[in-house]
mmCIF file of C-alpha atoms in Angstrom:
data_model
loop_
_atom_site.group_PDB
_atom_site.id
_atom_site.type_symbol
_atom_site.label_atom_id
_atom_site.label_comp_id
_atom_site.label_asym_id
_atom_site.label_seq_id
_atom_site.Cartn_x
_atom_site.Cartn_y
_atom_site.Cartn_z
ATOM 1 C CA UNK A 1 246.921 -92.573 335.082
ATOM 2 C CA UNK A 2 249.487 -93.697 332.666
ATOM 3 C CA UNK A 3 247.460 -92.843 329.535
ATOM 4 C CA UNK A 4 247.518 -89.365 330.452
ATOM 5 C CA UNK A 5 251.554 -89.112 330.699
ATOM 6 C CA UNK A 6 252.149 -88.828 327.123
ATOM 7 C CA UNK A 7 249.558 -85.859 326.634
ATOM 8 C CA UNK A 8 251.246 -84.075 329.337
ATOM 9 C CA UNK A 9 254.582 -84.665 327.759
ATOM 10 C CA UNK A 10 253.089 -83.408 324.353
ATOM 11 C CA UNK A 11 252.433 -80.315 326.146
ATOM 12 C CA UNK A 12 255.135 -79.713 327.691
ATOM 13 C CA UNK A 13 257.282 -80.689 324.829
ATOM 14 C CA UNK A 14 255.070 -78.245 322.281
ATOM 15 C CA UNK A 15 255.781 -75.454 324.896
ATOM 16 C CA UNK A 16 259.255 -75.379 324.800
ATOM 17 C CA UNK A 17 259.709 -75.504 321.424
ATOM 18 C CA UNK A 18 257.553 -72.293 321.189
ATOM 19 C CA UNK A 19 259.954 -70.799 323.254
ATOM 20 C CA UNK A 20 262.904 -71.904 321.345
ATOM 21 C CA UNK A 21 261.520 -70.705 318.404
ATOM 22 C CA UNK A 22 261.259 -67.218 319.924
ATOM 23 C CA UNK A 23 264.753 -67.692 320.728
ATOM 24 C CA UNK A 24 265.888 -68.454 317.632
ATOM 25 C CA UNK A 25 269.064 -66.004 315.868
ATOM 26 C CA UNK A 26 267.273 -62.886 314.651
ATOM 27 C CA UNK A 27 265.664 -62.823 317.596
ATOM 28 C CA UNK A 28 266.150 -59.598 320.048
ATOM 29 C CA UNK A 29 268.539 -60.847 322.813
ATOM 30 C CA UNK A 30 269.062 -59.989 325.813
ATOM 31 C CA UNK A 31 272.543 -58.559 325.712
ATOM 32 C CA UNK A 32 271.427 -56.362 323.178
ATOM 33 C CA UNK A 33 268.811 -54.673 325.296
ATOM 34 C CA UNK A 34 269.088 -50.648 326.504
ATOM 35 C CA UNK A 35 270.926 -49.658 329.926
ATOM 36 C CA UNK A 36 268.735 -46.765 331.242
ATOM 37 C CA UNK A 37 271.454 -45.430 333.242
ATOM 38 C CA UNK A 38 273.747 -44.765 329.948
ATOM 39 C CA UNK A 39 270.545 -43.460 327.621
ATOM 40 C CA UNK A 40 268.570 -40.123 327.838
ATOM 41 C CA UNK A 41 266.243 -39.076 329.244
ATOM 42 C CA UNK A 42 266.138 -42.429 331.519
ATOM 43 C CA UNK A 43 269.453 -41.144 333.363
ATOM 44 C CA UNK A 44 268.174 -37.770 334.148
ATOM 45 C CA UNK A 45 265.339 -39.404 335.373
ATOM 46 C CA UNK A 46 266.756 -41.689 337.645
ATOM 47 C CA UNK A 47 269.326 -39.261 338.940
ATOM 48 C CA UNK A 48 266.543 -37.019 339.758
ATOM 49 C CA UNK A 49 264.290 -39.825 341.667
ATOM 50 C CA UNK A 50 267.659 -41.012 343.675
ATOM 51 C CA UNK A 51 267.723 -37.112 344.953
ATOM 52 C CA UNK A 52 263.738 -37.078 345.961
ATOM 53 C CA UNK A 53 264.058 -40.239 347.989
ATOM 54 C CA UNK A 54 262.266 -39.809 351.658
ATOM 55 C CA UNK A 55 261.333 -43.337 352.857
ATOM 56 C CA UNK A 56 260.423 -46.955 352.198
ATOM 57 C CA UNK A 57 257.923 -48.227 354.763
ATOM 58 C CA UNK A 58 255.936 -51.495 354.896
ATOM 59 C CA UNK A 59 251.778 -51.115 355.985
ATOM 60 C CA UNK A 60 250.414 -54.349 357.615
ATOM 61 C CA UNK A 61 246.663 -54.639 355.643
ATOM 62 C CA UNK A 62 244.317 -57.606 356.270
ATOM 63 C CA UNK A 63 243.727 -59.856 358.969
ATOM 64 C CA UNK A 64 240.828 -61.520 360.723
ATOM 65 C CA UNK A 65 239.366 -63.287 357.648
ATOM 66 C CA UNK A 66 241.636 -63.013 355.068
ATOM 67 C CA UNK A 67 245.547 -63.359 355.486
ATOM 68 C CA UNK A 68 247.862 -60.447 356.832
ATOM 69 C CA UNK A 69 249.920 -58.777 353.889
ATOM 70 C CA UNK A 70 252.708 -56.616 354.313
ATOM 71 C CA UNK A 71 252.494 -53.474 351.611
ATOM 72 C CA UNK A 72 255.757 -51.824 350.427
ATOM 73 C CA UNK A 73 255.542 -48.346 349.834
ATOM 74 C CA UNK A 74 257.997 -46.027 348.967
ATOM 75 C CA UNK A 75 257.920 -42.074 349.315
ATOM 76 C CA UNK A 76 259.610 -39.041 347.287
ATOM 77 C CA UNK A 77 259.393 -35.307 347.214
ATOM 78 C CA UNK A 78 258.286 -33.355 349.699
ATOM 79 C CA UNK A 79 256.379 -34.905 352.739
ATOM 80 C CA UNK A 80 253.640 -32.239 352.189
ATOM 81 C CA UNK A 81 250.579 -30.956 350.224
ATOM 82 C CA UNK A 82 248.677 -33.841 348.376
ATOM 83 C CA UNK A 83 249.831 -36.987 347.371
ATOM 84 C CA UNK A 84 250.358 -38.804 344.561
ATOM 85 C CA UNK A 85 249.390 -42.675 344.409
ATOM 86 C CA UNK A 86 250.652 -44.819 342.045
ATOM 87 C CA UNK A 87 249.568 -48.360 341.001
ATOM 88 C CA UNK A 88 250.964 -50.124 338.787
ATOM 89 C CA UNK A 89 249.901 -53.413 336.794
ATOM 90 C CA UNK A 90 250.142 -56.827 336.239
ATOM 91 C CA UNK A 91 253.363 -58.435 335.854
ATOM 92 C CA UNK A 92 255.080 -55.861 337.709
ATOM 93 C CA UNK A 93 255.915 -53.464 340.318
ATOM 94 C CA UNK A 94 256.675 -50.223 341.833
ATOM 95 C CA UNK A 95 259.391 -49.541 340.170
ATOM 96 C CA UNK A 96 257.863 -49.192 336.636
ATOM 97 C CA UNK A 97 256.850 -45.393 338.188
ATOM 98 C CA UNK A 98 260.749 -44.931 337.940
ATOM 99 C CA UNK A 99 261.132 -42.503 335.461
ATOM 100 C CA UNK A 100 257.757 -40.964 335.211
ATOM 101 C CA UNK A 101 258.446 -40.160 339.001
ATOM 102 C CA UNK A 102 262.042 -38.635 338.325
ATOM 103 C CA UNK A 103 260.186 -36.114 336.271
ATOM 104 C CA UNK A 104 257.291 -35.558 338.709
ATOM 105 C CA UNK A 105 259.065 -35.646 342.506
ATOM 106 C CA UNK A 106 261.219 -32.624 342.146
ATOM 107 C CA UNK A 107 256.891 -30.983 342.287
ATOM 108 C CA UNK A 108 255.348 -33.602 344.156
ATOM 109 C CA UNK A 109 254.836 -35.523 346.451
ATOM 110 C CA UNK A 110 254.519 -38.973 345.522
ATOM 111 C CA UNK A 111 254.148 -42.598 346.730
ATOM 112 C CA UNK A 112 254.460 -45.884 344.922
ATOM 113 C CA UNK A 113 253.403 -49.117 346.324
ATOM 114 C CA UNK A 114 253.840 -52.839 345.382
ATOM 115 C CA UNK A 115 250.441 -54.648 344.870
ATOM 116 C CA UNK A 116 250.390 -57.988 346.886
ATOM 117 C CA UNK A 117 252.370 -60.451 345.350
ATOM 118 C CA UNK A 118 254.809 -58.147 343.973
ATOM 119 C CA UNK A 119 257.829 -56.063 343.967
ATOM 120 C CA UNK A 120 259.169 -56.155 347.851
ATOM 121 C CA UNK A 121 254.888 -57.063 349.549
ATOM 122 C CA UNK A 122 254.720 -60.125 350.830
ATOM 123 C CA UNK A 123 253.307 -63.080 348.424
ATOM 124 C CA UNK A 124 251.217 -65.331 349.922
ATOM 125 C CA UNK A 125 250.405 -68.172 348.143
ATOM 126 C CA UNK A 126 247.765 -68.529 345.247
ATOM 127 C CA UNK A 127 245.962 -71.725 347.120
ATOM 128 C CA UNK A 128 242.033 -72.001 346.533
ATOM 129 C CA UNK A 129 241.375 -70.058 349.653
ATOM 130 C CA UNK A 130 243.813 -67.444 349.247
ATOM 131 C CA UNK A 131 243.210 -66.879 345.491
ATOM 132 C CA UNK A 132 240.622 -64.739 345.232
ATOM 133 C CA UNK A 133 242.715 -62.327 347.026
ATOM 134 C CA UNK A 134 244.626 -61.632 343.798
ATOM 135 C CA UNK A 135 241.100 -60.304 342.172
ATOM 136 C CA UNK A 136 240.281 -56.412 341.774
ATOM 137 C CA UNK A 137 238.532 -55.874 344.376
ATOM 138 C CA UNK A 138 240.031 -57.545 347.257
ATOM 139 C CA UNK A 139 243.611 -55.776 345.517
ATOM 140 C CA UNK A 140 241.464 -52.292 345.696
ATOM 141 C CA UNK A 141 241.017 -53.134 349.687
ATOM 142 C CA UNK A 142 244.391 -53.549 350.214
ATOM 143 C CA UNK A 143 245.414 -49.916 348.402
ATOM 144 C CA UNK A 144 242.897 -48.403 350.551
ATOM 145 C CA UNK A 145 243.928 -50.195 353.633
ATOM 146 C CA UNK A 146 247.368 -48.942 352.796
ATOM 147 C CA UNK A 147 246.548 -45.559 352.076
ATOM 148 C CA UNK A 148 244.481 -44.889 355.624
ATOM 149 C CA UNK A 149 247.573 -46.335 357.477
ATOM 150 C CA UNK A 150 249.837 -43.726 355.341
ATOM 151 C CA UNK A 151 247.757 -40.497 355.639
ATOM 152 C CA UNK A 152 247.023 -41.867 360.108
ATOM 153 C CA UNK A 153 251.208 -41.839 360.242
ATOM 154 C CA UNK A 154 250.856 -37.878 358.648
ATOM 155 C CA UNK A 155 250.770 -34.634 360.181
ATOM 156 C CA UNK A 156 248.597 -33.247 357.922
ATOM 157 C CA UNK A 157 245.659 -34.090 355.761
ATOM 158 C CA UNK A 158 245.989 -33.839 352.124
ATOM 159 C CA UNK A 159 244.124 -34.649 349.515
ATOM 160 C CA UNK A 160 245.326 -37.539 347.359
ATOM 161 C CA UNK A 161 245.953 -38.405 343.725
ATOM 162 C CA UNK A 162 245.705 -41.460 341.742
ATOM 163 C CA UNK A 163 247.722 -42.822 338.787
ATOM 164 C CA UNK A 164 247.600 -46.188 337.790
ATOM 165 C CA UNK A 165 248.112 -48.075 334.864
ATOM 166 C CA UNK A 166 245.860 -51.527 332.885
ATOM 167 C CA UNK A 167 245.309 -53.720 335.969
ATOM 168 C CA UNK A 168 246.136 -51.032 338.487
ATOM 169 C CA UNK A 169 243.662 -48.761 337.074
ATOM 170 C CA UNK A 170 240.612 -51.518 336.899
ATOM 171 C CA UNK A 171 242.049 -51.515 340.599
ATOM 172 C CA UNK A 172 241.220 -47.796 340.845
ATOM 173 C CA UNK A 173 237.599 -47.959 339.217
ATOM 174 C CA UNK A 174 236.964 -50.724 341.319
ATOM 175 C CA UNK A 175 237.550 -48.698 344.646
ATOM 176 C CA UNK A 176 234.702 -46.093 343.971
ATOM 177 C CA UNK A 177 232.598 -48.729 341.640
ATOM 178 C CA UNK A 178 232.058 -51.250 344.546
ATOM 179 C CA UNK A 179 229.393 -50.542 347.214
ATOM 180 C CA UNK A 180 230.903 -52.132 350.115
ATOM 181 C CA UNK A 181 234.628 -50.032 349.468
ATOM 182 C CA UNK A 182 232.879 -47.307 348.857
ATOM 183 C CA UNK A 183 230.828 -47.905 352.736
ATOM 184 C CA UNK A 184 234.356 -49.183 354.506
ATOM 185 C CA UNK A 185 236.643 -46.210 353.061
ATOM 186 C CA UNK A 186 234.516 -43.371 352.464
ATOM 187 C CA UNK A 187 237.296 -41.585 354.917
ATOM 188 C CA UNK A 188 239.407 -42.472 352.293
ATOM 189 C CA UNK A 189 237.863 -42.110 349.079
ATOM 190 C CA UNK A 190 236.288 -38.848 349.783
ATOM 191 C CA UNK A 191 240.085 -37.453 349.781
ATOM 192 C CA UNK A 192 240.376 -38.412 346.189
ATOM 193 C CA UNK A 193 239.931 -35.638 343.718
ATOM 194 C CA UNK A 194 241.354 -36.583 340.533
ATOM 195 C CA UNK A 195 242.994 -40.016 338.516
ATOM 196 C CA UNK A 196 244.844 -40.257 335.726
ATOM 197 C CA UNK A 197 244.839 -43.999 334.042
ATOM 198 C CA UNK A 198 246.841 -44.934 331.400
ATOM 199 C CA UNK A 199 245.143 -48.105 329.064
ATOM 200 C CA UNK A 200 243.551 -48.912 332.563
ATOM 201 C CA UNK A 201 241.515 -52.475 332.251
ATOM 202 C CA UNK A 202 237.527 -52.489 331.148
ATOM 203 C CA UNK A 203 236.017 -55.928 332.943
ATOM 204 C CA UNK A 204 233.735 -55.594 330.075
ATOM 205 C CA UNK A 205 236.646 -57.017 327.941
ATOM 206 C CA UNK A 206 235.386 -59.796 325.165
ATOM 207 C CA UNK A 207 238.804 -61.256 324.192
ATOM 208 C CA UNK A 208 242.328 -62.381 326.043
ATOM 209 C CA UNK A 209 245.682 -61.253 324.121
ATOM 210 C CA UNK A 210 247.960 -64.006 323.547
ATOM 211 C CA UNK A 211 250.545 -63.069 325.028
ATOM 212 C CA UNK A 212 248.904 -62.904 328.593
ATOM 213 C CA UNK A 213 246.911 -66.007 327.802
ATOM 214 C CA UNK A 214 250.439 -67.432 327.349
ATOM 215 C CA UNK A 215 251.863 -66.310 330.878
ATOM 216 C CA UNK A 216 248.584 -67.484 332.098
ATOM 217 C CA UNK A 217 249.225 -70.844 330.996
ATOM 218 C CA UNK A 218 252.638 -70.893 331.358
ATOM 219 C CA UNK A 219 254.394 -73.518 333.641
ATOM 220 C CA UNK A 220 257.215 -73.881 336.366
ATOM 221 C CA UNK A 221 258.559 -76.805 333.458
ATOM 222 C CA UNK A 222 258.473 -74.390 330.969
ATOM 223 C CA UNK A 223 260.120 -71.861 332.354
ATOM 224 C CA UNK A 224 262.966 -74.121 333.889
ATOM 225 C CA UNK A 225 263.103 -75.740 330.628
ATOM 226 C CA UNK A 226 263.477 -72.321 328.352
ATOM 227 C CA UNK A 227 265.884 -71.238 331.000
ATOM 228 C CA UNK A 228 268.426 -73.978 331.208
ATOM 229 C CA UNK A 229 267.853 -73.999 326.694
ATOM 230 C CA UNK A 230 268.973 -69.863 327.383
ATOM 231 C CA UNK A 231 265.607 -68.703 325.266
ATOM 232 C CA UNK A 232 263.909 -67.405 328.211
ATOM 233 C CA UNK A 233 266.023 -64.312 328.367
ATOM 234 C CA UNK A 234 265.099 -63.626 324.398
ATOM 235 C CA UNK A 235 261.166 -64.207 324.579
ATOM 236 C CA UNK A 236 261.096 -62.080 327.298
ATOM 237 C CA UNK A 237 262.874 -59.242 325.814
ATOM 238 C CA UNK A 238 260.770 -60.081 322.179
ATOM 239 C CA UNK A 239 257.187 -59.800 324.570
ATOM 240 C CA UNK A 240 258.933 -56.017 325.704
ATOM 241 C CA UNK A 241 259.507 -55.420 322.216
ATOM 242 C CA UNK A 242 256.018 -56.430 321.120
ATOM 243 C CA UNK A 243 254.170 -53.998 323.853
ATOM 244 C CA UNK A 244 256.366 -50.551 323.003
ATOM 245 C CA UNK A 245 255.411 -48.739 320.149
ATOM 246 C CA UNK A 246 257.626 -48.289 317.142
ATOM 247 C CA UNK A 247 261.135 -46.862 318.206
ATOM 248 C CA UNK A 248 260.728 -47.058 322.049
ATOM 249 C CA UNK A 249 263.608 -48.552 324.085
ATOM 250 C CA UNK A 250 263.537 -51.984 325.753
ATOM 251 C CA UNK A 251 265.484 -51.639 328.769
ATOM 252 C CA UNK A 252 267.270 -54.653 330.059
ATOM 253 C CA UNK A 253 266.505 -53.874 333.824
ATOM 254 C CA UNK A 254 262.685 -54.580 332.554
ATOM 255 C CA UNK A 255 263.460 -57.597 331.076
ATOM 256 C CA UNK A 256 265.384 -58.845 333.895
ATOM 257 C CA UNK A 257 262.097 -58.133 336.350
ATOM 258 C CA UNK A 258 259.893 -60.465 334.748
ATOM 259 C CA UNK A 259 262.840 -63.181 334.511
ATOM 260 C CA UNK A 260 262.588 -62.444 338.137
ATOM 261 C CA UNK A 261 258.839 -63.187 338.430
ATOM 262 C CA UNK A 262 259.006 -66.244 335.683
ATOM 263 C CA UNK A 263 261.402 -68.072 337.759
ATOM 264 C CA UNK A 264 260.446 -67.126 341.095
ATOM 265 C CA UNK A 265 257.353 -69.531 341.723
ATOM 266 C CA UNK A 266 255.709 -67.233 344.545
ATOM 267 C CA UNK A 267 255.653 -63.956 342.341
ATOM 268 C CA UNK A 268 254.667 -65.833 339.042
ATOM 269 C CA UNK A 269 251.895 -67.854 340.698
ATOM 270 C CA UNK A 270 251.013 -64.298 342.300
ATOM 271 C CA UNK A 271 250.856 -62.974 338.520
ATOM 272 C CA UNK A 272 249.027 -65.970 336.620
ATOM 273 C CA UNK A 273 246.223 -65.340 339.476
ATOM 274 C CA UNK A 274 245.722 -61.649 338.752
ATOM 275 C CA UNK A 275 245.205 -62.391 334.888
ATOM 276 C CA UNK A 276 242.792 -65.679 335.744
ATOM 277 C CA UNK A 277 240.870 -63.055 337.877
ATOM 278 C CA UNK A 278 241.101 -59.665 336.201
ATOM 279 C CA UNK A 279 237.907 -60.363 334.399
ATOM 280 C CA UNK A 280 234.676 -62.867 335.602
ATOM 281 C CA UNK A 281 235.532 -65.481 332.979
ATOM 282 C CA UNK A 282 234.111 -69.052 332.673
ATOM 283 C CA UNK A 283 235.466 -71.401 330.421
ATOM 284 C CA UNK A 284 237.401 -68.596 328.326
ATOM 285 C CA UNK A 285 233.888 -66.812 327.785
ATOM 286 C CA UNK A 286 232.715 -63.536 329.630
ATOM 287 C CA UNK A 287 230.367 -64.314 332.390
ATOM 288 C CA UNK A 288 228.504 -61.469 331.328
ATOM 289 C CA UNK A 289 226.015 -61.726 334.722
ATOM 290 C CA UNK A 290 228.664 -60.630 337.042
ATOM 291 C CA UNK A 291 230.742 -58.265 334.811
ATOM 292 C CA UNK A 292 227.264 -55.877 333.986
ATOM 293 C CA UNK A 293 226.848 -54.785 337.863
ATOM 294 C CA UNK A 294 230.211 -54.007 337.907
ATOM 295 C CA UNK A 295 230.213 -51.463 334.318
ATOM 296 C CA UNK A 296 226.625 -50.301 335.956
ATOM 297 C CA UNK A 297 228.162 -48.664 338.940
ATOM 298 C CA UNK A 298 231.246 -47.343 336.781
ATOM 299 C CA UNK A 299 228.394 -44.429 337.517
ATOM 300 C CA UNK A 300 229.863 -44.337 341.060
ATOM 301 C CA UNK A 301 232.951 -43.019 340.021
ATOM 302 C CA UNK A 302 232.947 -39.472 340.999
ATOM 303 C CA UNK A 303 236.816 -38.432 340.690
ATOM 304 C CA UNK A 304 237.609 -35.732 337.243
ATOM 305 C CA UNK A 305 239.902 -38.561 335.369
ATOM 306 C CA UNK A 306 242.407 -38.546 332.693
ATOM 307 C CA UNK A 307 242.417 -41.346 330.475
ATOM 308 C CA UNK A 308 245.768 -41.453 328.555
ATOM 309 C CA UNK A 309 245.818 -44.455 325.419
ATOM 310 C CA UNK A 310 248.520 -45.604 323.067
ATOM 311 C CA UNK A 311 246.687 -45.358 319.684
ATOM 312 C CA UNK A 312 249.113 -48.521 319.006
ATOM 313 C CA UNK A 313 248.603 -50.543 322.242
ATOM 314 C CA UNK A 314 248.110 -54.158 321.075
ATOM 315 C CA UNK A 315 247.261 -55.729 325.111
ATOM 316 C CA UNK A 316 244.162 -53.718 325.753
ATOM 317 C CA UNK A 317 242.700 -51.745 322.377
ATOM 318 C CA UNK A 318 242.249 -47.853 322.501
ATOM 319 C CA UNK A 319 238.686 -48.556 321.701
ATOM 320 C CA UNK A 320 238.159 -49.489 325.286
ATOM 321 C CA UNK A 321 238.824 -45.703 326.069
ATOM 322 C CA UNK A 322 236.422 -43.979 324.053
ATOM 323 C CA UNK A 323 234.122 -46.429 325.925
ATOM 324 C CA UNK A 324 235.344 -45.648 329.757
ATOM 325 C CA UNK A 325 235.407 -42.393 328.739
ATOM 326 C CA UNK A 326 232.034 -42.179 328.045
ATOM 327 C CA UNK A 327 231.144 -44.485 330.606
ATOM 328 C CA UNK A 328 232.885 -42.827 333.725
ATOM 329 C CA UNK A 329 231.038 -39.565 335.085
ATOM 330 C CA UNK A 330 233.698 -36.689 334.774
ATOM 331 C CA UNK A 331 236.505 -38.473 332.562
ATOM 332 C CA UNK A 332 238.144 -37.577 329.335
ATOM 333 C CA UNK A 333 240.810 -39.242 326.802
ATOM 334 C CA UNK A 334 243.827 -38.246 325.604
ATOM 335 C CA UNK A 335 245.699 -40.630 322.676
ATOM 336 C CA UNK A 336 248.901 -41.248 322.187
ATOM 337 C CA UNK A 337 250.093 -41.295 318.802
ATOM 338 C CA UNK A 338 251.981 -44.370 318.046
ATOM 339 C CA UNK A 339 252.228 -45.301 321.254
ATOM 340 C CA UNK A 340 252.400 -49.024 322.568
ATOM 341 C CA UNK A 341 250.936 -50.566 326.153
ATOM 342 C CA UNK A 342 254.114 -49.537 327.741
ATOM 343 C CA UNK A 343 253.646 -45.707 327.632
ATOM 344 C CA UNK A 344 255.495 -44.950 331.203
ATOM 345 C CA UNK A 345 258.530 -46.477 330.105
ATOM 346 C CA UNK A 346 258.196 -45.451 326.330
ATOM 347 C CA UNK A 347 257.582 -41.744 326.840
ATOM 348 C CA UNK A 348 257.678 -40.977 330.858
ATOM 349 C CA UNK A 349 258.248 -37.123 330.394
ATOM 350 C CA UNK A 350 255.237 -36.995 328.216
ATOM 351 C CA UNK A 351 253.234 -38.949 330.835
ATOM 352 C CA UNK A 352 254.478 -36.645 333.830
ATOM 353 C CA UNK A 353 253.631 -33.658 332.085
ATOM 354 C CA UNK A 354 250.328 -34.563 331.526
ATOM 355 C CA UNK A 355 249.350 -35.585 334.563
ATOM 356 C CA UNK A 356 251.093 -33.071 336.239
ATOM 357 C CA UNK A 357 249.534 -30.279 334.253
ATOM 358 C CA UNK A 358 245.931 -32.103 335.290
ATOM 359 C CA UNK A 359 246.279 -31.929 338.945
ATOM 360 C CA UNK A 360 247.699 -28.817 339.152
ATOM 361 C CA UNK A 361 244.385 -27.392 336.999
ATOM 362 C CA UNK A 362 241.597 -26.636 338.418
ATOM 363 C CA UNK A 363 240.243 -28.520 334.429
ATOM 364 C CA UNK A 364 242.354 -29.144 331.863
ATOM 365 C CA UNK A 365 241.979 -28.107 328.571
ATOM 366 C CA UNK A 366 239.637 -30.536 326.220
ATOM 367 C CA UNK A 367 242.278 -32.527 323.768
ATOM 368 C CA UNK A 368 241.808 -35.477 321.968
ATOM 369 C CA UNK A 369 245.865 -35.784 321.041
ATOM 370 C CA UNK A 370 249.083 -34.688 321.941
ATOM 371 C CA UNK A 371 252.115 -34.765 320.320
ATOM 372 C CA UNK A 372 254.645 -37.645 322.237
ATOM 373 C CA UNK A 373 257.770 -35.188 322.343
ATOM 374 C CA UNK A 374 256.565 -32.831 324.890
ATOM 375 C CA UNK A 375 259.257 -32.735 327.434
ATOM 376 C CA UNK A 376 258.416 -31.764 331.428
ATOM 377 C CA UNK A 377 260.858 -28.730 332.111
#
């Protein structure tokens, strides 16, 4: 047992002086980070999401086999005419949607929920039995389980709308993709008539970035150790940095959410299982047996979809796509020029006016790129 100590210690010890070598003067600290409530257009934005507020509500999904998990959910706009679903990614939570909804709820009517494990939904713990919870599919069951408890509380029965963005949209494909959703929420599913996904995750997906192989790896030590040290603050504003494209702002509210889910051990254990299970992995190599059934019925996914990719995204390549594109039945890209992974906080207006002008036409207009300083009016 003893012989193992100082390996561990070598570890740990090699760990934190990566991270106080990101920290190091030159660095982008934290202090120096953007307030969105003094810059444009983030303001505006906000100001008009606090004035489109309708509800927060929590949907009980689960049970029976698998463990009961609150959803939160929060509503704007009008409580009429379709809906607008948004699902966010790993590593965070509703309230990326912030300013992309500002520019959309004043028009729509939109909710945004927290995946299990994040934001305000309950966390339950990433044991052996529970993990597998945190994979695609069994995530895709609890959106759907959320979204038949939200349109049973309604009045009415609109048709509903899906945004989602890298994890959250693998989430999305997965929901029409998998045989057994598809049989349990057809009621569901069959209100669906249109997606837009920005860089949403391909399971077909060869290599792991290093920065999420990092926060895979990452541990509870580390992150006490880099925090008490005071470098946690500046690698996590330099990862922000690394995942906007050139000139975009790095907000210190987003910085200070994923200090949040570093140091809180629920949400970052929550987080480290949705990256070990986003893709069928063994060993660090594709298990290429269980991730070709899953492409095959990518077939199943009858939705018209927007695909919307940063040209400069550096976490998932805009060559993945051209490839859903191709792959998915009635889908089409749109690039982003310059743009990073982070295109709903980088250029929000851009992002609600394109998906805005998709689901209010009956097609949109064929485009391969847009110009990022179109501004919703």
């Amino acid at each position: 047992m003893k012989s193992g100590v100082p390996k561990v210690a070598a570890r740990v010890g090699k760990g934190v002086l990566s991270l106080l070598r990101a920290g190091r003067p030159g660095g982008i600290y934290h202090s120096k980070l953007g307030d969105e409530r003094a810059l444009e257009p983030y303001r505006s934005l906000m100001d008009s999401l606090d004035a489109c507020r309708v509800r927060s509500e929590f949907f009980s999904t689960g049970g029976r086999d698998s463990p009961t998990v609150r959803i939160a959910t929060e509503e704007f706009g009008a409580r009429k005419g379709d809906v607008i679903v948004f699902i966010h990614g790993v590593f965070a939570d509703r309230s990326m949607w912030r300013f992309v909804a500002g520019a959309m709820a004043p028009n729509h009517n939109l909710l945004l929920l927290d995946l299990p494990g994040c934001g305000e939904s309950d966390k339950p713990r990433a044991s052996r039995g529970v993990r597998s919870m945190y994979s695609p599919e069994p995530l895709a069951r609890r959106v759907l389980e959320t979204l038949r408890e939200h349109l049973r509380s309604r009045h009415d029965a609109p048709r509903l709308r899906i945004v989602a963005h890298s994890l959250g949209g693998a989430i999305a494909i997965r929901m029409f993709a998998s045989p057994t959703l598809r049989e349990d929420f057809r009621d569901v599913l069959d209100r669906i008539d249109g997606m837009v996904l920005l860089a949403p995750l391909d399971v077909a997906v060869e290599k792991e970035h290093p920065t999420l192989t990092r926060l895979l790896s990452v541990s509870g030590t580390l992150i006490w150790s880099a925090k008490r040290l005071g470098t946690l603050r500046n690698q996590v504003a330099s990862t922000l940095l690394a995942n906007c494209g050139p000139g975009a702002a790095v907000l210190k509210r987003e910085a200070d959410h994923k200090m949040g889910v570093l140091t809180h051990r629920p949400s970052r254990k929550a987080m480290q299982a949705m990256l070990y299970l986003a893709v069928p992995r063994r060993r660090g190599r594709p298990v290429w047996s269980e991730i070709d059934p899953i492409v095959a019925r990518y077939c199943q996914v009858a939705p018209r979809t927007l695909i919307i990719w940063g040209e400069h995204d550096e976490v998932l390549p805009v060559s993945m796509g051209y490839k859903l594109a191709a792959q998915l039945p009635d889908a089409r890209l749109t690039t982003i020029p310059k743009g990073g992974h982070s295109l709903v906080l980088e250029q929000p207006a851009l992002i609600a006016k394109l998906a805005h002008e998709f689901f209010t036409a009956h097609r949109a207009a064929p485009s391969d790129e847009v110009t990022p300083d179109v501004v919703l009016t």
